[in-house]
Coordinates of C-alpha atoms in Angstrom, one line a residue:
X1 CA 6.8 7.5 -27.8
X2 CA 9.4 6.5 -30.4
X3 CA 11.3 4.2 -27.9
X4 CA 8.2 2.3 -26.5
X5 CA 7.3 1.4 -30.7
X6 CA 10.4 0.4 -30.9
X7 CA 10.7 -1.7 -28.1
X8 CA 7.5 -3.3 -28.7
X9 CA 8.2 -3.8 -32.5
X10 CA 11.7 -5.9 -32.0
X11 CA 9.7 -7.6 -29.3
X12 CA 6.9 -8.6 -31.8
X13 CA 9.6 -9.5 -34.3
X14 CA 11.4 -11.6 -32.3
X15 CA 8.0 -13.2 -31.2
X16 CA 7.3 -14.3 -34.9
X17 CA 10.0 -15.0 -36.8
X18 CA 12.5 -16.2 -34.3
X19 CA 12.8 -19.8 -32.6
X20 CA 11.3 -20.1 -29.4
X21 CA 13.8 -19.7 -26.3
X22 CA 13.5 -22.8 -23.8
X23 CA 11.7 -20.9 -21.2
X24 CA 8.9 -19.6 -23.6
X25 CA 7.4 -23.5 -23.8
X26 CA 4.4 -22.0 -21.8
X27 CA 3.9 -19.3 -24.4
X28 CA 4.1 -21.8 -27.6
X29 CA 1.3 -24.0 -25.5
X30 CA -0.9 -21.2 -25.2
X31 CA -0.4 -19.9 -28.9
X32 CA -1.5 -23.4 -30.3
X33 CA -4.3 -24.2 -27.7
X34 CA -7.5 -23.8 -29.9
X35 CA -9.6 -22.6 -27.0
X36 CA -7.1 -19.1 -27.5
X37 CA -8.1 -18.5 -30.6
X38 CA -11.8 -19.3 -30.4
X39 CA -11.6 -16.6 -27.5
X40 CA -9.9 -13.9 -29.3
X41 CA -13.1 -14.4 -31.4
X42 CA -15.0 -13.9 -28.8
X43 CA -13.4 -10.9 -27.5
X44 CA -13.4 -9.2 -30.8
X45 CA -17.3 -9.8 -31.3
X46 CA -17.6 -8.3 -28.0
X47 CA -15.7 -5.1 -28.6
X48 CA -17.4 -4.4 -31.5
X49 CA -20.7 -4.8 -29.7
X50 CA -18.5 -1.8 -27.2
X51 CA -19.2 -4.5 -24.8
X52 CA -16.7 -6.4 -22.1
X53 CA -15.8 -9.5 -21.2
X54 CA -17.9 -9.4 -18.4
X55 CA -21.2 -9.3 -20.0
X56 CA -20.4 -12.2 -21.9
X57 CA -22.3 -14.2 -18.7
X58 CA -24.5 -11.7 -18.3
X59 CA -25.2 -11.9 -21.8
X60 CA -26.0 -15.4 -22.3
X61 CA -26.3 -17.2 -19.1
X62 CA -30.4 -18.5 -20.2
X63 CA -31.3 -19.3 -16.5
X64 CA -29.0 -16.4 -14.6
X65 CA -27.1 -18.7 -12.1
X66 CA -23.7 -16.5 -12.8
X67 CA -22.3 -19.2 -15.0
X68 CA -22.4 -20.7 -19.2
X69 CA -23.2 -24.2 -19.4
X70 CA -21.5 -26.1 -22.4
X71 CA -24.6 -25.6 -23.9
X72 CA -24.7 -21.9 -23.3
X73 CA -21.2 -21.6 -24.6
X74 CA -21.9 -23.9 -27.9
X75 CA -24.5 -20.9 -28.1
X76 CA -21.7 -18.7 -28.3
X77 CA -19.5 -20.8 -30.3
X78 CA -22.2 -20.9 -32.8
X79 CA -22.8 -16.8 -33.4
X80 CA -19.0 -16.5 -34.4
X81 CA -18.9 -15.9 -38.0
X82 CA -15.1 -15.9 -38.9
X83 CA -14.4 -19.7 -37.4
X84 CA -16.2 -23.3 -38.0
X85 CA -15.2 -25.6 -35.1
X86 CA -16.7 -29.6 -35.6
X87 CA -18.4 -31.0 -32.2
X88 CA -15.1 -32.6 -30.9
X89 CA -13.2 -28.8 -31.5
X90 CA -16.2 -27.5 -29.5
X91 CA -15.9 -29.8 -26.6
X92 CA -12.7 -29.7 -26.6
X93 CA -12.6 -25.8 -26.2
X94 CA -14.9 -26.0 -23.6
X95 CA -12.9 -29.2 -21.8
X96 CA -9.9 -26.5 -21.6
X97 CA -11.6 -23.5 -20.6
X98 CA -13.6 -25.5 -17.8
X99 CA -10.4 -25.6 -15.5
X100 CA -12.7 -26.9 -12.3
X101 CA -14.3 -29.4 -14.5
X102 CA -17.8 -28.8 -12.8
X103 CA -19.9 -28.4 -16.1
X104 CA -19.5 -24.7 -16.1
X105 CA -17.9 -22.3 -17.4
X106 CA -17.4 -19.2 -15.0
X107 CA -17.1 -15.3 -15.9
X108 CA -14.0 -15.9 -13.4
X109 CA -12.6 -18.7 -15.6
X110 CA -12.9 -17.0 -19.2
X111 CA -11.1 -13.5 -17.6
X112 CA -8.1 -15.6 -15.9
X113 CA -7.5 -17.2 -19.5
X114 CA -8.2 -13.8 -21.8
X115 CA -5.5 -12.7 -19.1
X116 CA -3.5 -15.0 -20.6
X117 CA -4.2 -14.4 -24.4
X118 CA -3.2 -10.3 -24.2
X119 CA 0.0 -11.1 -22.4
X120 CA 0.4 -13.8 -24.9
X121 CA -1.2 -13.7 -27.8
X122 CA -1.6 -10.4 -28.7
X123 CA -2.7 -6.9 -27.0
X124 CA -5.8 -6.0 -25.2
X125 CA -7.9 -4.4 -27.3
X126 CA -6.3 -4.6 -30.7
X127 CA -7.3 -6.8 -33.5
X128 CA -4.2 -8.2 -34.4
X129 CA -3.5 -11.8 -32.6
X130 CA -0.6 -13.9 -32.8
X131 CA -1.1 -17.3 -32.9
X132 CA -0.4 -20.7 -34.4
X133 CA -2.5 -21.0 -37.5
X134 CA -4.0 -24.3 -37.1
X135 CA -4.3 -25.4 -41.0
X136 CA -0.9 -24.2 -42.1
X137 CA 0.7 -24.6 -38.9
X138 CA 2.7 -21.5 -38.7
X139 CA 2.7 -18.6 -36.8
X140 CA 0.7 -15.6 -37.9
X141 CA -0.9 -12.0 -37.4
X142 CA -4.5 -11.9 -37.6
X143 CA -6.6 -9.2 -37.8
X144 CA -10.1 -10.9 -36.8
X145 CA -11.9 -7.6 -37.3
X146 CA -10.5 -7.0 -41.3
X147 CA -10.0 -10.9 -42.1
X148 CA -6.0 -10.2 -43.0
X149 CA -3.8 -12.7 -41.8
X150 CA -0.1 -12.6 -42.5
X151 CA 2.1 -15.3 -42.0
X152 CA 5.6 -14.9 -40.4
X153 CA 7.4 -15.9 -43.6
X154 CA 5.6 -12.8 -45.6
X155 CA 5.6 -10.4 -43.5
X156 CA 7.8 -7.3 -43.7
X157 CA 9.5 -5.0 -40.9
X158 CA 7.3 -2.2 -43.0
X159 CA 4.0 -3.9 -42.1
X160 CA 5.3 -4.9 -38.8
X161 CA 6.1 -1.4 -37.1
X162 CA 2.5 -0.5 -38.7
X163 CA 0.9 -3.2 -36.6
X164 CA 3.5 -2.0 -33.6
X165 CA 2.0 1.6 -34.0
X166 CA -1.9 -0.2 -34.4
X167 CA -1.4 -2.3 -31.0
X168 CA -0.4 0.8 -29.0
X169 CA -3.1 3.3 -30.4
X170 CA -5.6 0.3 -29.3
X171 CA -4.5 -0.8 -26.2
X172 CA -5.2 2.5 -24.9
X173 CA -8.7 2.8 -26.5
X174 CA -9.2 -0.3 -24.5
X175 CA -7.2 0.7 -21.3
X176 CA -9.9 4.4 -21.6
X177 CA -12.7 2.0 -22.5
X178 CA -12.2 -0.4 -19.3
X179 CA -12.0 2.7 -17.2
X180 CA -15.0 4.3 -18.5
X181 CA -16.9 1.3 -18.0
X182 CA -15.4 1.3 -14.0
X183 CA -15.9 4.8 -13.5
X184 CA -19.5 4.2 -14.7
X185 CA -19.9 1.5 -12.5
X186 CA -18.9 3.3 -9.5
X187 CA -20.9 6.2 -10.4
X188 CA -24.1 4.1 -10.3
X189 CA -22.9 2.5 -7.1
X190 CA -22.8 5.7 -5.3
X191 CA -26.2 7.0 -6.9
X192 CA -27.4 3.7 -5.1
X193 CA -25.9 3.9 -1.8
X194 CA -26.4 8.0 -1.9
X195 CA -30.5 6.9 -2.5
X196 CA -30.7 4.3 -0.2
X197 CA -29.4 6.4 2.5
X198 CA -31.7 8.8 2.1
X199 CA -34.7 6.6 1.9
X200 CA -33.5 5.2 5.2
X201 CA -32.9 8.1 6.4
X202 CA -36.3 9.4 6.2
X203 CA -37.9 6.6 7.5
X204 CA -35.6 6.9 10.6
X205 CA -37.0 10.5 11.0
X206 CA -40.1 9.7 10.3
X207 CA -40.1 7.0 12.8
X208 CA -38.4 9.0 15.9
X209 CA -40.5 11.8 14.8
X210 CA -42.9 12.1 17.1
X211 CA -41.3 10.2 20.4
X212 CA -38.2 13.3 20.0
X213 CA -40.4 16.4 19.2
X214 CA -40.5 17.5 22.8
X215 CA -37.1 16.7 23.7
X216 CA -36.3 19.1 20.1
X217 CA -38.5 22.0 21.4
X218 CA -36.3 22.1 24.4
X219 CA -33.2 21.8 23.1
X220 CA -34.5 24.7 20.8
X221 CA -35.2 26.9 23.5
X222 CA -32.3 26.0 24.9
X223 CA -30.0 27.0 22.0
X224 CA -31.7 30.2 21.6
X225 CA -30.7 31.1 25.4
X226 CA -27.6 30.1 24.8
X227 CA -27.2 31.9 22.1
X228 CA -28.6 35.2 23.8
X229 CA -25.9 34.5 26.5
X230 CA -23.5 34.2 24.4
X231 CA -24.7 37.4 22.4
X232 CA -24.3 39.6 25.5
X233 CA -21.2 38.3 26.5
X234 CA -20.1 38.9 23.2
X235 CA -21.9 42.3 23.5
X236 CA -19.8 42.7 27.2
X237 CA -16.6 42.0 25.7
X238 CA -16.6 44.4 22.7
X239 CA -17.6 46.8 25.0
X240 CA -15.0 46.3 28.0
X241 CA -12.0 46.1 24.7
X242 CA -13.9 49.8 23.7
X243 CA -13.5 51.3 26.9
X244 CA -9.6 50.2 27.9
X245 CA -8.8 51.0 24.5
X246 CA -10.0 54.6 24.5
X247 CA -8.6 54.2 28.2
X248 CA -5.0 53.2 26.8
X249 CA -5.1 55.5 24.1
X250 CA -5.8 58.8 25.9
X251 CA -3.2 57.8 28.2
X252 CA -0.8 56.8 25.5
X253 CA -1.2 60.1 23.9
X254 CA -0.1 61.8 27.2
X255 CA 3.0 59.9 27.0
X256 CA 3.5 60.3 23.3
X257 CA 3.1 64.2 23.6
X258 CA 6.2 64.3 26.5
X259 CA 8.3 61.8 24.6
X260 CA 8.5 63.7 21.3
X261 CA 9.5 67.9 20.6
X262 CA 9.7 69.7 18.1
X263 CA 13.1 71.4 17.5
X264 CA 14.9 73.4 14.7
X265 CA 18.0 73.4 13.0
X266 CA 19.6 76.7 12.4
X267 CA 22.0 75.1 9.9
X268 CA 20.3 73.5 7.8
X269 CA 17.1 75.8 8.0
X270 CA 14.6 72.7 8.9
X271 CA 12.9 71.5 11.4
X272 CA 13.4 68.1 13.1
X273 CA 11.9 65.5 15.7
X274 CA 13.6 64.2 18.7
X275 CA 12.8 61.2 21.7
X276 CA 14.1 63.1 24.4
X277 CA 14.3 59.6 26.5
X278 CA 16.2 58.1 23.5
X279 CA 17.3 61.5 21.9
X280 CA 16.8 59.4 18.5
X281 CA 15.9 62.4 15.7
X282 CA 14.3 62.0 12.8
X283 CA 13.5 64.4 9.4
X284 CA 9.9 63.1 9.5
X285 CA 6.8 63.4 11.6
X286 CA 7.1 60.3 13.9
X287 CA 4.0 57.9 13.0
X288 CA 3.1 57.0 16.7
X289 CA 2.7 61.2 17.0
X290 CA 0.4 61.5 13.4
X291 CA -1.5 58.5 14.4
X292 CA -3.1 59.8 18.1
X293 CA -2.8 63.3 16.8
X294 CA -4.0 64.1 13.5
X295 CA -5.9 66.7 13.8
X296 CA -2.6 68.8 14.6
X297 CA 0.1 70.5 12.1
X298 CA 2.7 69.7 14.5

């Protein structure tokens, strides 16, 4: 909506032109740490691969114990094309995102800091990160998947509401891709669980086969009595409701035929239907009298 682009573009404005306020020192910290950017590298490579963060273990962890070793993630370090880092930069990257210091660096790790980067640095799923440009040392917008970076000093309001409009438009790309891949997951999940249920299932019955088969043939011939039982008294009851109701009927009809007569109006030339208990008259047939009587004109 118009509002939400324009909230987010004085936000993004404010973000990188204006002086930080004394309770953003946490956010100029984590727009200057080097292991930031070197991860928005990361997560653009993956996203054009249409893959997520959490295959980046998967990926490659060589000997599949769950976790990159630092020379795993100089592995990593070394397919990104768009960013040279020296050994020091690389240890150093890997000394900051190694929060537990135990020579590892866990799928658990890298999400808690990329957590950090898209409420920081920039928005999930969109290419433009902001972020302290270490050679100039200035604040900029990159775009790692075009190359353009624009500095705070040059860029425009213009420019800046396009950027606005690009974040939103990609943060829900990412928002419908994260979900796809969940929805996926769970499907396969239950396709699992549904097939290993059955398998047990079958070898249960397959199992208890044999030891319930006689115990099943009488509860079969027990059912089928049942139901018979059931049938006639089924077959008792219609037959009980047929008889009172004819019962109740042909004495209703009795009743009916003294209730209601038949009179005629000399002034208005018409005849007319009275309840000589309730001497209610009416113009019309009464229905009670058409309904157990119809085969009379009466």
């Amino acid at each position: 909506s118009a509002g939400r682009v324009k909230k987010e573009f004085l936000e993004l404005r404010r973000r990188l032109r204006q002086p930080p306020r004394l309770e953003e020192k946490e956010r100029e910290r984590q727009i200057n740490l080097l292991s930031n950017i070197v991860l928005i590298y990361i997560e653009a490579m993956l996203f054009k691969n249409g893959q997520l963060l959490e295959m980046l273990v998967t990926t490659f962890d060589e000997d599949g114990n769950g976790y990159l070793s630092h020379d795993e993630f100089k592995d990593i370090l070394s397919q990104l094309d768009d960013i040279e880092l020296t050994s020091e930069q690389q240890r150093d990257v890997i000394r900051e995102l190694d929060e537990d210091d135990d020579g590892m660096v866990s799928l658990a790790e890298l999400e808690r800091q990329t957590e950090t980067i898209s409420k920081i640095c920039g928005t999930p799923g969109s290419p433009w990160k902001l972020y302290v440009d270490p050679a100039q040392d200035v604040t900029c917008l990159h775009n790692i998947w075009t190359g353009e970076k624009i500095f705070d000093f040059r860029m425009t309001d213009r420019k800046l509401r396009e950027i606005t409009k690009e974040n939103l438009v990609f943060e829900a790309e990412y928002d419908a891709r994260i979900q796809a891949h969940k929805d996926r997951d769970a499907d396969w999940d239950a396709v699992m669980r549904n097939f290993s249920a059955t398998i047990m299932q079958r070898m249960y019955r397959f199992w208890a086969g044999n030891k319930r088969m006689e115990e099943m043939r009488w509860k079969i011939v027990m059912h089928q009595k049942e139901k018979e039982r059931q049938s006639e008294q089924a077959a008792s009851i219609l037959l009980q409701a047929f008889w009172r109701g004819r019962t109740e009927r042909l004495e209703m009809r009795s009743w009916i035929a003294q209730i209601y007569c038949k009179r005629w109006d000399d002034r208005r030339q018409k005849a007319f239907y009275e309840n000589v208990y309730t001497y209610e008259k009416t113009w019309h047939r009464p229905y009670i009298h058409a309904r157990l009587f119809p085969e009379k004109e009466w």
